PDB file of C-alpha atoms in Angstrom:
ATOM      1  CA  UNK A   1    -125.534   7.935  89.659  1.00 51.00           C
ATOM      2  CA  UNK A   2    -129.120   8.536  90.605  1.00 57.00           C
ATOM      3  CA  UNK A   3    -131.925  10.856  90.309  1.00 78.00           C
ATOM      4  CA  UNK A   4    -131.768  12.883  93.712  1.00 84.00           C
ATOM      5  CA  UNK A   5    -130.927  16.009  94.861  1.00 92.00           C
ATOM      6  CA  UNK A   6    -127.406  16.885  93.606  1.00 92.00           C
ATOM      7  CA  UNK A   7    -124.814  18.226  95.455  1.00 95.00           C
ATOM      8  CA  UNK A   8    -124.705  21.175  98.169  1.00 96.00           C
ATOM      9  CA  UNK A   9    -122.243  22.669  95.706  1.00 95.00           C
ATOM     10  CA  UNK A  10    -125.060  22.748  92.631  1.00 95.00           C
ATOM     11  CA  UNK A  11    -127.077  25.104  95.200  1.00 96.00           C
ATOM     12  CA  UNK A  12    -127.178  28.836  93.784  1.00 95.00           C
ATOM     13  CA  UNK A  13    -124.413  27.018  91.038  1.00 96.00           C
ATOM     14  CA  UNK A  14    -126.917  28.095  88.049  1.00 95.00           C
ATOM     15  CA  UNK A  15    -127.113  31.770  88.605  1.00 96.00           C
ATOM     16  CA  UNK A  16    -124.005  31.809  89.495  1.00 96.00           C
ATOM     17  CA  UNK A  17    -122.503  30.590  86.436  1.00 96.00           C
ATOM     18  CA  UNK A  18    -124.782  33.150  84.688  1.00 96.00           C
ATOM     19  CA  UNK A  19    -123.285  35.827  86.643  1.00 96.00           C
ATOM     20  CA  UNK A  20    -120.077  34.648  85.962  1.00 95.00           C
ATOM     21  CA  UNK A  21    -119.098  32.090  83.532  1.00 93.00           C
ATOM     22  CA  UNK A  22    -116.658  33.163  80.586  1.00 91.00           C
ATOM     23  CA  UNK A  23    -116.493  37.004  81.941  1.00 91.00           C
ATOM     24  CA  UNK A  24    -112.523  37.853  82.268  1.00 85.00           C
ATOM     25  CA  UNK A  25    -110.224  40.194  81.437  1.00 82.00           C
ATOM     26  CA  UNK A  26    -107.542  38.312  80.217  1.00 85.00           C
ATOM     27  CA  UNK A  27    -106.343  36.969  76.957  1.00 88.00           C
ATOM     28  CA  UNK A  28    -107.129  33.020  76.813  1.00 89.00           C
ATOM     29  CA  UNK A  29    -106.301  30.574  73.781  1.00 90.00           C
ATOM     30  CA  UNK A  30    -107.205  26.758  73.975  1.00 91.00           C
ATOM     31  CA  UNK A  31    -107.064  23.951  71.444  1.00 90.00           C
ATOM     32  CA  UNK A  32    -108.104  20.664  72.227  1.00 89.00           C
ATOM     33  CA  UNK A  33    -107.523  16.957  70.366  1.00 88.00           C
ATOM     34  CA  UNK A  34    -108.857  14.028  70.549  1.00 83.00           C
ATOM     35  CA  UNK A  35    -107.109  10.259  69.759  1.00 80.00           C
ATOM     36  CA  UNK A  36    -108.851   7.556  68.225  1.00 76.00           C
ATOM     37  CA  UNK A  37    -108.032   5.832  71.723  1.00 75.00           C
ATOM     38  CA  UNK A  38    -109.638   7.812  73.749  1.00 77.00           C
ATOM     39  CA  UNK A  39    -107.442  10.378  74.722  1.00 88.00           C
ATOM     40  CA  UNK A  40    -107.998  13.667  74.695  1.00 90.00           C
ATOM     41  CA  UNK A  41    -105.685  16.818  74.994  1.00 90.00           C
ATOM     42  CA  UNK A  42    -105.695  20.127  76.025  1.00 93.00           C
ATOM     43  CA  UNK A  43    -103.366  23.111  75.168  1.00 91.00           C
ATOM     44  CA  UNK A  44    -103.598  26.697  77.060  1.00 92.00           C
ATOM     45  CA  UNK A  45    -101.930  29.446  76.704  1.00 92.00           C
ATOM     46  CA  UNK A  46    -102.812  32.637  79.201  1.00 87.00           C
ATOM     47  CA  UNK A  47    -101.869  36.387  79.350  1.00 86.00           C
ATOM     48  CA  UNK A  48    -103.213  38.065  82.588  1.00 81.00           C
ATOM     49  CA  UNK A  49    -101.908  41.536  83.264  1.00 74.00           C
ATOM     50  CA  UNK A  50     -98.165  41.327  81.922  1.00 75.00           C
ATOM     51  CA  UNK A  51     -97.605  37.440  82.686  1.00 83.00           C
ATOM     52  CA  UNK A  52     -97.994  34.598  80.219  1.00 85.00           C
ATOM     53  CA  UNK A  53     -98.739  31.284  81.071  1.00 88.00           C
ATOM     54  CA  UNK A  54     -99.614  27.575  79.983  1.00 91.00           C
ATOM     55  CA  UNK A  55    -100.409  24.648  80.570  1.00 92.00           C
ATOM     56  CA  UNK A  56    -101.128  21.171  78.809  1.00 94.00           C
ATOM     57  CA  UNK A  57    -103.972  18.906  80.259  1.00 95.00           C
ATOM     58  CA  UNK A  58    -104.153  15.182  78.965  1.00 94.00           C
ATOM     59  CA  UNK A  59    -107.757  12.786  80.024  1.00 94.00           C
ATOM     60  CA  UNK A  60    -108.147   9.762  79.732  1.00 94.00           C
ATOM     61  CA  UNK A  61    -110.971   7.068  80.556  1.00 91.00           C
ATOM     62  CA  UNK A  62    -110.539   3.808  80.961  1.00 88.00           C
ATOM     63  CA  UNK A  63    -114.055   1.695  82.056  1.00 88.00           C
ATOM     64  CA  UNK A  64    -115.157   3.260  85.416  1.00 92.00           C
ATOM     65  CA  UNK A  65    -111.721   5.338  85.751  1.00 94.00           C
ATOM     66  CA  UNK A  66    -110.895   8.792  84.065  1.00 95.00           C
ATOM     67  CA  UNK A  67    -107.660  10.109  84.659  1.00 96.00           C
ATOM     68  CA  UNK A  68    -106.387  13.366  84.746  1.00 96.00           C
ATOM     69  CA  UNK A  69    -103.208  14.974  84.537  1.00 96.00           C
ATOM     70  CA  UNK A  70    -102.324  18.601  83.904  1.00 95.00           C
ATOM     71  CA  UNK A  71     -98.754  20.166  83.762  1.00 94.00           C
ATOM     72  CA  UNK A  72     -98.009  24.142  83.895  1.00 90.00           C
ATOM     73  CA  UNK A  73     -95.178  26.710  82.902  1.00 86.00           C
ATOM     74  CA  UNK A  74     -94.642  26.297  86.778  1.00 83.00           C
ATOM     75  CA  UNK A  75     -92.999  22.574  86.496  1.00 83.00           C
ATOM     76  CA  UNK A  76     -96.162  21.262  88.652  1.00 91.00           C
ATOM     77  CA  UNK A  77     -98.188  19.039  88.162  1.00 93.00           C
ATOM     78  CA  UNK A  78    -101.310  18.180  89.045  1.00 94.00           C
ATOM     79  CA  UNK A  79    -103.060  14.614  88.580  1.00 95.00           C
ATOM     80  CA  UNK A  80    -106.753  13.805  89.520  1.00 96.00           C
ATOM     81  CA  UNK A  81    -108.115  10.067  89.335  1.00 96.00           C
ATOM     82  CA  UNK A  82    -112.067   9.350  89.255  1.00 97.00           C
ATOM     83  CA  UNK A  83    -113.755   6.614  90.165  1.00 96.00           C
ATOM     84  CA  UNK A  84    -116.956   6.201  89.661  1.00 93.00           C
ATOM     85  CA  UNK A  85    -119.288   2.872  90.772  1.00 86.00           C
ATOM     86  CA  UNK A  86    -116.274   1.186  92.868  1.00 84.00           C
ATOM     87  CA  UNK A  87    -119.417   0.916  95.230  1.00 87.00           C
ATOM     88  CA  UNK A  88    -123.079   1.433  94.369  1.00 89.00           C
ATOM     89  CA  UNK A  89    -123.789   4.984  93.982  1.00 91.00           C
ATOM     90  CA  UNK A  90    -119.923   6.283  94.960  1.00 94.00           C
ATOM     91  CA  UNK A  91    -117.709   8.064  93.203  1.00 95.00           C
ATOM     92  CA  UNK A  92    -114.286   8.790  94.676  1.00 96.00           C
ATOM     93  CA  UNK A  93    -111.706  11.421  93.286  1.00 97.00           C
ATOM     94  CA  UNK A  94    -108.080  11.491  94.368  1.00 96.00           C
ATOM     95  CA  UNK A  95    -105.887  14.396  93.601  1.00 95.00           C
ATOM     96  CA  UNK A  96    -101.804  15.612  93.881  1.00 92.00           C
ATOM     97  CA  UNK A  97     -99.488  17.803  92.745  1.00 91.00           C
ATOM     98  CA  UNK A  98     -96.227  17.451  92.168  1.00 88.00           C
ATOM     99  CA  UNK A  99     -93.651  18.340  93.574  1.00 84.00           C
ATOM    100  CA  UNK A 100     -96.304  19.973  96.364  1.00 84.00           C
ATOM    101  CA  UNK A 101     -96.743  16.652  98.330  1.00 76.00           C
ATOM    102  CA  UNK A 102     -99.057  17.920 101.111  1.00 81.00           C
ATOM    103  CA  UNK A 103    -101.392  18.571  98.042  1.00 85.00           C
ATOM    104  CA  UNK A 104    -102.457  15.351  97.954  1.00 92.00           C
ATOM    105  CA  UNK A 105    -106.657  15.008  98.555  1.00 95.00           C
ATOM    106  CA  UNK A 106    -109.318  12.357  98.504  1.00 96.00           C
ATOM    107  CA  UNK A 107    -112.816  12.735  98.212  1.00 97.00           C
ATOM    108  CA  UNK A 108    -115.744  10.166  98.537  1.00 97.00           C
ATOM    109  CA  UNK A 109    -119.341  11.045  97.235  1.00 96.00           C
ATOM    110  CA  UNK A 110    -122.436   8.862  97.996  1.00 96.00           C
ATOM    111  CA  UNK A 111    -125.580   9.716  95.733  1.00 95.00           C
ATOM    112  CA  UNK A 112    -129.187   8.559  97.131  1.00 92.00           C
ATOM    113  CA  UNK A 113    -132.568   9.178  95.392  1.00 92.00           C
ATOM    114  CA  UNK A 114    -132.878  11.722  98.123  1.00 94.00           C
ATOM    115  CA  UNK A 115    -129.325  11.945 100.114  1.00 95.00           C
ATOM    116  CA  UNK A 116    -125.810  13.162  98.372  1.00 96.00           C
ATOM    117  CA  UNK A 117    -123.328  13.345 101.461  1.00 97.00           C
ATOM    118  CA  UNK A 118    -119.494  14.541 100.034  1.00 97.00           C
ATOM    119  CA  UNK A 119    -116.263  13.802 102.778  1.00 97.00           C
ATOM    120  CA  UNK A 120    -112.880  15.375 101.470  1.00 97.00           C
ATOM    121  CA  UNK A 121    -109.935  15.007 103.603  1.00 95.00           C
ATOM    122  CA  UNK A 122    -106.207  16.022 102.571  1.00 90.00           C
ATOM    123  CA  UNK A 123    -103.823  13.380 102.644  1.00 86.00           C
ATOM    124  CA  UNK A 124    -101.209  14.382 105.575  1.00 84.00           C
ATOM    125  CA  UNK A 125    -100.714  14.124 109.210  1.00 82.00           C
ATOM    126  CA  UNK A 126    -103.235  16.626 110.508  1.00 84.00           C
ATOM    127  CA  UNK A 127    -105.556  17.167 107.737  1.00 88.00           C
ATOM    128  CA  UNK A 128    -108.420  19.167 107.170  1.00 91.00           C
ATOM    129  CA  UNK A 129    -111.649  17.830 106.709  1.00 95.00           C
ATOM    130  CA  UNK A 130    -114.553  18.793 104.716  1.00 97.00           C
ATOM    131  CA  UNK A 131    -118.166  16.907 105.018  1.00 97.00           C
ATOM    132  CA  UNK A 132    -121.476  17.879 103.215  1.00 98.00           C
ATOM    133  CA  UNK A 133    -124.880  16.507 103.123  1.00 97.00           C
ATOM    134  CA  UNK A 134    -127.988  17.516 100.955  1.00 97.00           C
ATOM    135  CA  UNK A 135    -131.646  16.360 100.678  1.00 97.00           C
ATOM    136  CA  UNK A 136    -134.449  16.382  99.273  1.00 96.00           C
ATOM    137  CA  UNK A 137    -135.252  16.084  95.468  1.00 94.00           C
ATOM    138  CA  UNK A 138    -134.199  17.406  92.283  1.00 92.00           C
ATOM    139  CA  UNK A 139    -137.064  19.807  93.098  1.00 95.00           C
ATOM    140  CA  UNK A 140    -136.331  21.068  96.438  1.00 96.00           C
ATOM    141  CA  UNK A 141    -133.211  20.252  98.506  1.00 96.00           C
ATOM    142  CA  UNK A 142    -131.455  21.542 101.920  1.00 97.00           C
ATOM    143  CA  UNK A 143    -128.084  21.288 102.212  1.00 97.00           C
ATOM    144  CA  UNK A 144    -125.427  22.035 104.931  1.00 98.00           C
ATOM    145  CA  UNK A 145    -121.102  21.615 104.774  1.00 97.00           C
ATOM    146  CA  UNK A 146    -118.822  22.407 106.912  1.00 97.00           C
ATOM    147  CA  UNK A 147    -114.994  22.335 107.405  1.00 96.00           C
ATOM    148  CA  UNK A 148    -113.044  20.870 110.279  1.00 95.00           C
ATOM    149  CA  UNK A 149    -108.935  21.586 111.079  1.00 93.00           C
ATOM    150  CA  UNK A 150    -107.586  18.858 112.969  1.00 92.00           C
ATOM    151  CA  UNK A 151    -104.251  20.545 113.850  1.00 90.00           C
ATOM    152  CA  UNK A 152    -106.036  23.645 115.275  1.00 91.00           C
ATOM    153  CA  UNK A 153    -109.188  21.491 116.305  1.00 91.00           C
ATOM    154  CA  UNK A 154    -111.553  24.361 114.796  1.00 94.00           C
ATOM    155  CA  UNK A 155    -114.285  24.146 112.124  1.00 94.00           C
ATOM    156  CA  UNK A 156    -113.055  26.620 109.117  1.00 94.00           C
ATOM    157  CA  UNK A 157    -116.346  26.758 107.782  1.00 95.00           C
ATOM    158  CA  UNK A 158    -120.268  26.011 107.817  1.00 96.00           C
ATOM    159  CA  UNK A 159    -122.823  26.809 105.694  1.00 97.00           C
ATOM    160  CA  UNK A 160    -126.473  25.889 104.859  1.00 98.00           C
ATOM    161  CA  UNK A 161    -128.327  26.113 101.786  1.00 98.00           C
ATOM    162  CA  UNK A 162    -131.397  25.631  99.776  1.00 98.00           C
ATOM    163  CA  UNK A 163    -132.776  25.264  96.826  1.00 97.00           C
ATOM    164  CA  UNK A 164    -136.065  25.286  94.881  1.00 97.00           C
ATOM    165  CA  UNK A 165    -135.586  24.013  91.034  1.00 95.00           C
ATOM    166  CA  UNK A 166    -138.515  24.010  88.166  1.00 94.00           C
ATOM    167  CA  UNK A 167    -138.052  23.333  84.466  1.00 91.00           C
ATOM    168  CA  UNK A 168    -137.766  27.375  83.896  1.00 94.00           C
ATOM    169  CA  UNK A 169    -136.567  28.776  87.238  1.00 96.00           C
ATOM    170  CA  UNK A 170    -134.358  28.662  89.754  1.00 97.00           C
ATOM    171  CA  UNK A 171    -134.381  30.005  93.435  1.00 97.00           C
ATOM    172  CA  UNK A 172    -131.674  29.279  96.381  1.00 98.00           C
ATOM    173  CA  UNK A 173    -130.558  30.757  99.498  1.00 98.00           C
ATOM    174  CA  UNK A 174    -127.577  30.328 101.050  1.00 98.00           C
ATOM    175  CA  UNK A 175    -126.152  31.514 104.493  1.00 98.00           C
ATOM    176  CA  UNK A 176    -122.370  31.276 104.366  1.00 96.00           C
ATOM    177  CA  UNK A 177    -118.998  32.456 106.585  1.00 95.00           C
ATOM    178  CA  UNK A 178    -120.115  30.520 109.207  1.00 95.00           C
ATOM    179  CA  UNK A 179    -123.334  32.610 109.212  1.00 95.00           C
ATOM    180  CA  UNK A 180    -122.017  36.137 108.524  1.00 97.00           C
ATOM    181  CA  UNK A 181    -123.485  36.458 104.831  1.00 97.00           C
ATOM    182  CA  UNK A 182    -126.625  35.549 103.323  1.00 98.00           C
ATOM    183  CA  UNK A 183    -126.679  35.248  99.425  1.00 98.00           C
ATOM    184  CA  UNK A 184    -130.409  34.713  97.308  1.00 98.00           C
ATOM    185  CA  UNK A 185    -130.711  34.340  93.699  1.00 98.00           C
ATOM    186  CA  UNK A 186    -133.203  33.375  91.328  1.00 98.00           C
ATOM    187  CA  UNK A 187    -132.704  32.437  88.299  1.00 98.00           C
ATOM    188  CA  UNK A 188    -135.700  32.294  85.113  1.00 97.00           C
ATOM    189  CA  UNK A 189    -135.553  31.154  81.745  1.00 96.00           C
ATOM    190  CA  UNK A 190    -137.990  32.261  79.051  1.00 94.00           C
ATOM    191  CA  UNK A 191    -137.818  29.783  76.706  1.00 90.00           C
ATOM    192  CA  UNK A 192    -137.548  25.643  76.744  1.00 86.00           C
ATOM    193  CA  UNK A 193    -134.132  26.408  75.181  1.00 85.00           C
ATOM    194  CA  UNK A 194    -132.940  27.961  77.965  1.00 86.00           C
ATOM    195  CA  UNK A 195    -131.204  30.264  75.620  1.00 90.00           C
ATOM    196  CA  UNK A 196    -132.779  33.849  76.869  1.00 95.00           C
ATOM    197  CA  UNK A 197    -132.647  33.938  80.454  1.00 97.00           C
ATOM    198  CA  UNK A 198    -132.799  36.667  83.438  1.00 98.00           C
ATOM    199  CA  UNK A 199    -131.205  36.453  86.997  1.00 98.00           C
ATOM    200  CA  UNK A 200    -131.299  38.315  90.089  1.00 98.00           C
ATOM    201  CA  UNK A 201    -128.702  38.073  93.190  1.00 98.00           C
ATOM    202  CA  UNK A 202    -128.763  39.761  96.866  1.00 98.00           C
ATOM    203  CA  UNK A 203    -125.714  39.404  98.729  1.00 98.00           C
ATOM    204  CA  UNK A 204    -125.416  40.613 102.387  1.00 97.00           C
ATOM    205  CA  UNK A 205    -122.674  40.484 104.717  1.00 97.00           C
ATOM    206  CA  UNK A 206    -123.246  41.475 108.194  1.00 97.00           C
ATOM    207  CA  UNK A 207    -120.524  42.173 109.757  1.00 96.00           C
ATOM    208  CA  UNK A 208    -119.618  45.058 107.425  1.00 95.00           C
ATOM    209  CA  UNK A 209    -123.299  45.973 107.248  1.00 95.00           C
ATOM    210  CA  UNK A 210    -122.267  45.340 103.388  1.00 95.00           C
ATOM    211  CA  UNK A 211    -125.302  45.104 100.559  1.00 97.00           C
ATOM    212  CA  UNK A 212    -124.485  43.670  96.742  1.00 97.00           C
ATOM    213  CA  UNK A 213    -127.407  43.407  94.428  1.00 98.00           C
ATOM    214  CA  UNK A 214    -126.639  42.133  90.936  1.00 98.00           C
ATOM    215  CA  UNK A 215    -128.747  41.552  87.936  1.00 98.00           C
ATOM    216  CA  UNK A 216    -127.845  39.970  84.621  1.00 97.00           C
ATOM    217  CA  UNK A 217    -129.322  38.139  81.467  1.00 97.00           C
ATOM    218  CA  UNK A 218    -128.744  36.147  79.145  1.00 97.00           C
ATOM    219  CA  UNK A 219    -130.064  36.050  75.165  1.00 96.00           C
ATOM    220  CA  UNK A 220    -129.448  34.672  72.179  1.00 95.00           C
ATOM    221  CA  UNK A 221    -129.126  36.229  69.086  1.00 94.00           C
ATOM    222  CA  UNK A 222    -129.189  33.002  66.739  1.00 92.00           C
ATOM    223  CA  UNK A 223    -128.283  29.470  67.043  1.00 91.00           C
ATOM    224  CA  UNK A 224    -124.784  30.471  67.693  1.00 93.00           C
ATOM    225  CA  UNK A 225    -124.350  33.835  68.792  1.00 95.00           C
ATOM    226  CA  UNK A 226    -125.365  34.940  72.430  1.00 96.00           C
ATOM    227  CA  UNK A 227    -124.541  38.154  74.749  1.00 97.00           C
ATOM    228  CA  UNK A 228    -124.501  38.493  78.352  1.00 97.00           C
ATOM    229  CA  UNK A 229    -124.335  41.336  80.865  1.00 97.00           C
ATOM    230  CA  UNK A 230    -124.783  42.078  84.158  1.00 97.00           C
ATOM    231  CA  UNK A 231    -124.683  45.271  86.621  1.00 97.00           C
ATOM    232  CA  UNK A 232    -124.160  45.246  90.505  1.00 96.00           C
ATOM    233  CA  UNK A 233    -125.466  48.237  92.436  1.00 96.00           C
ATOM    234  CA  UNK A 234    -122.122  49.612  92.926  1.00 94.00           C
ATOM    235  CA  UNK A 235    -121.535  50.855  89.281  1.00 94.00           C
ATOM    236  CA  UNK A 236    -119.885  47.568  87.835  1.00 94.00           C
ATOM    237  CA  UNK A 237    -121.431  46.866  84.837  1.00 95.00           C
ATOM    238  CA  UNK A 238    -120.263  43.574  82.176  1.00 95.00           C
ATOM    239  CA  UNK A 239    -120.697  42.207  78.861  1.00 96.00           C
ATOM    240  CA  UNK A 240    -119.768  39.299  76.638  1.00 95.00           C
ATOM    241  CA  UNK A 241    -120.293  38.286  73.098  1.00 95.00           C
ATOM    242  CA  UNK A 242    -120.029  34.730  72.620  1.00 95.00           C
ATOM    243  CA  UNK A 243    -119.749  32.800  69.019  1.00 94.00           C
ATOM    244  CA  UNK A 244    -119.453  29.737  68.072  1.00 91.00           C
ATOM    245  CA  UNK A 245    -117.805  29.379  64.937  1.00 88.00           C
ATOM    246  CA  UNK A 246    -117.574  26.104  64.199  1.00 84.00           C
ATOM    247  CA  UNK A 247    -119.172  23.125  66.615  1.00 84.00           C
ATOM    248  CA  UNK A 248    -117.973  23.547  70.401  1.00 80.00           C
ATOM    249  CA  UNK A 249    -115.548  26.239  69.052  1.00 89.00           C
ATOM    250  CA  UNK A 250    -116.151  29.591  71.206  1.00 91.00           C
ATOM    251  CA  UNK A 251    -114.847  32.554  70.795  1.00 93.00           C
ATOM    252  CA  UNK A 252    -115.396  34.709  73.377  1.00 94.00           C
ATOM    253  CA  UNK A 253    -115.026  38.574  73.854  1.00 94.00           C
ATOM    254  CA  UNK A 254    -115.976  40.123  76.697  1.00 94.00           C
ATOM    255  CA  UNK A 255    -115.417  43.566  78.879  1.00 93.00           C
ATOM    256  CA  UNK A 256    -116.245  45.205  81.854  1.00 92.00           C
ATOM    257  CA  UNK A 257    -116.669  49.133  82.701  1.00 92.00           C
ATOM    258  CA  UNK A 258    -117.130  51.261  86.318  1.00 91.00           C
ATOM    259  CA  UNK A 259    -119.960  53.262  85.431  1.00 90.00           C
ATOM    260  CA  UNK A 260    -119.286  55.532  88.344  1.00 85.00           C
ATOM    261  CA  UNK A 261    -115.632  55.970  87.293  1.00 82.00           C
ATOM    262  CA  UNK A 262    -115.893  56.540  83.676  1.00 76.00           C
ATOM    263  CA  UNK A 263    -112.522  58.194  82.938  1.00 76.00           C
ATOM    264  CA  UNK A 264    -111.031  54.677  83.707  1.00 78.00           C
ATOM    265  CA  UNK A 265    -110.179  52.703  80.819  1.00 80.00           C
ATOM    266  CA  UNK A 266    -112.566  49.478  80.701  1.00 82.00           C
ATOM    267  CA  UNK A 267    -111.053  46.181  81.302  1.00 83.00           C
ATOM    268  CA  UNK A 268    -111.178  44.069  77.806  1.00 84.00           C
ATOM    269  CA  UNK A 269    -110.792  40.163  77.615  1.00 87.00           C
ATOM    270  CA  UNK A 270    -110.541  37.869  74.757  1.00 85.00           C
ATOM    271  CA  UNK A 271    -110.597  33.745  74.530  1.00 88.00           C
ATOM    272  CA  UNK A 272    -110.518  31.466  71.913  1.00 88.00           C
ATOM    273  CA  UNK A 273    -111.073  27.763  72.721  1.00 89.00           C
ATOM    274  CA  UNK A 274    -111.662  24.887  69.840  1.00 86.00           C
ATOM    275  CA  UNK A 275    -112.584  21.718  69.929  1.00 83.00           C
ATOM    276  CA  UNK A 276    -112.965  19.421  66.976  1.00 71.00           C
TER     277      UNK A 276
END
């Protein structure tokens, strides 16, 4: 697409995913295949709590198109259709489930050396509307969305963000529920790698008069081994092992513990996804 600033959802997105990526407490399997045509296919099964579920995702691409189409243990399911370069610089995604009609979504982004702007509308009588805009540069950017119910004729969201990006660090602030929170992180990496890395996050919410500070790091061990683990100033405290035992196979074990509750039994999770 182009060089500039990225979307308003990529601001904060990298310590976020730090803070969060491939922590859970569930038990996760994946397996996924790929066809000499192009098609590639994706088998999960999930256990979360005492419920069990699956689901089978096929993609396909096809020139500027990649298609989609998932189908659960729930009889739904749900197909998504990219385009990408239908005009210069756009990229439109269309998305339903089945048999949820009023599912149905489409989305049109436009990427500029120094404009993204994102409109997402659902696909029914009186839909809801959701617009963003970001500039700047892959360096800096300033972003704002917002959300816009046509049945109710209210906005159901905006937000504003920015973002401050170097080769080995990070930094955004974001101030979100329609003003009522405020969320800065930064994000540094010690090495060109980016395999050994340290983040900090402040969240506040005002109308509860609410605080949440959370630090976490990244390191790893060798070329294919890496831990993780974070602790929020309320006594939450996380940690994953992640391997990779054979190329773009993980397995991932990870746990998390109350620290001011320690007679509670910590909360284990377990996933195994291969690729070939």
């Amino acid at each position: 697409m182009s060089n500039g600033p990225g979307l308003f959802t990529d601001i904060g997105k990298k310590a976020k995913d730090l803070l969060t990526r491939d922590y859970n407490s569930d038990q996760k399997f994946s397996i996924s295949t790929y066809s000499a045509s192009g098609v590639a296919l994706t088998s999960t099964a999930l256990k979360k709590g005492g419920v069990h579920a699956a689901d089978v995702a096929t993609q396909y691409k096809y020139k500027n198109a990649l298609f989609d189409v998932k189908i659960d243990t729930d009889s739904s399911v749900l197909t998504t259709v990219t385009l990408t370069e239908i005009l210069p610089s756009t990229k439109a995604i269309a998305s339903f489930k089945v048999p949820d009609y009023n599912s149905a979504k489409l989305e049109v982004q436009y990427f500029h050396d120094h404009a993204t702007v994102t409109a997402a509308a659902a696909l029914k009588q009186n839909p809801l509307i959701d617009i963003t805009a970001t500039l700047g540069s892959p360096v800096i950017s300033f972003g704002a969305e917002a959300g816009y119910d046509t049945t109710s004729k209210t906005f159901t969201k905006y937000n504003a963000g920015i973002s401050v990006t170097k080769p080995d660090a990070c930094l955004s602030i974001i101030l979100g529920d329609k003003g009522d929170s405020l969320k800065a992180s930064y994000l540094h990496h010690f090495d060109e790698f980016k395999r050994t890395a340290a983040v900090g996050e402040v969240y506040r919410k005002f109308s509860t008069n609410e605080n949440t500070i959370t630090v976490g790091g990244l390191y790893a061990i060798d070329h294919s081994t890496s831990v993780k683990a974070k602790l929020n100033n309320h006594g939450t405290l996380g940690a994953l092992l992640q391997h990779e035992v054979l190329p773009r196979s993980l397995v991932t074990v990870s746990s998390e513990i109350d620290t001011k509750a320690l007679e509670k039994h910590p909360r284990f999770g377990l996933s195994l996804a291969l690729k070939p």
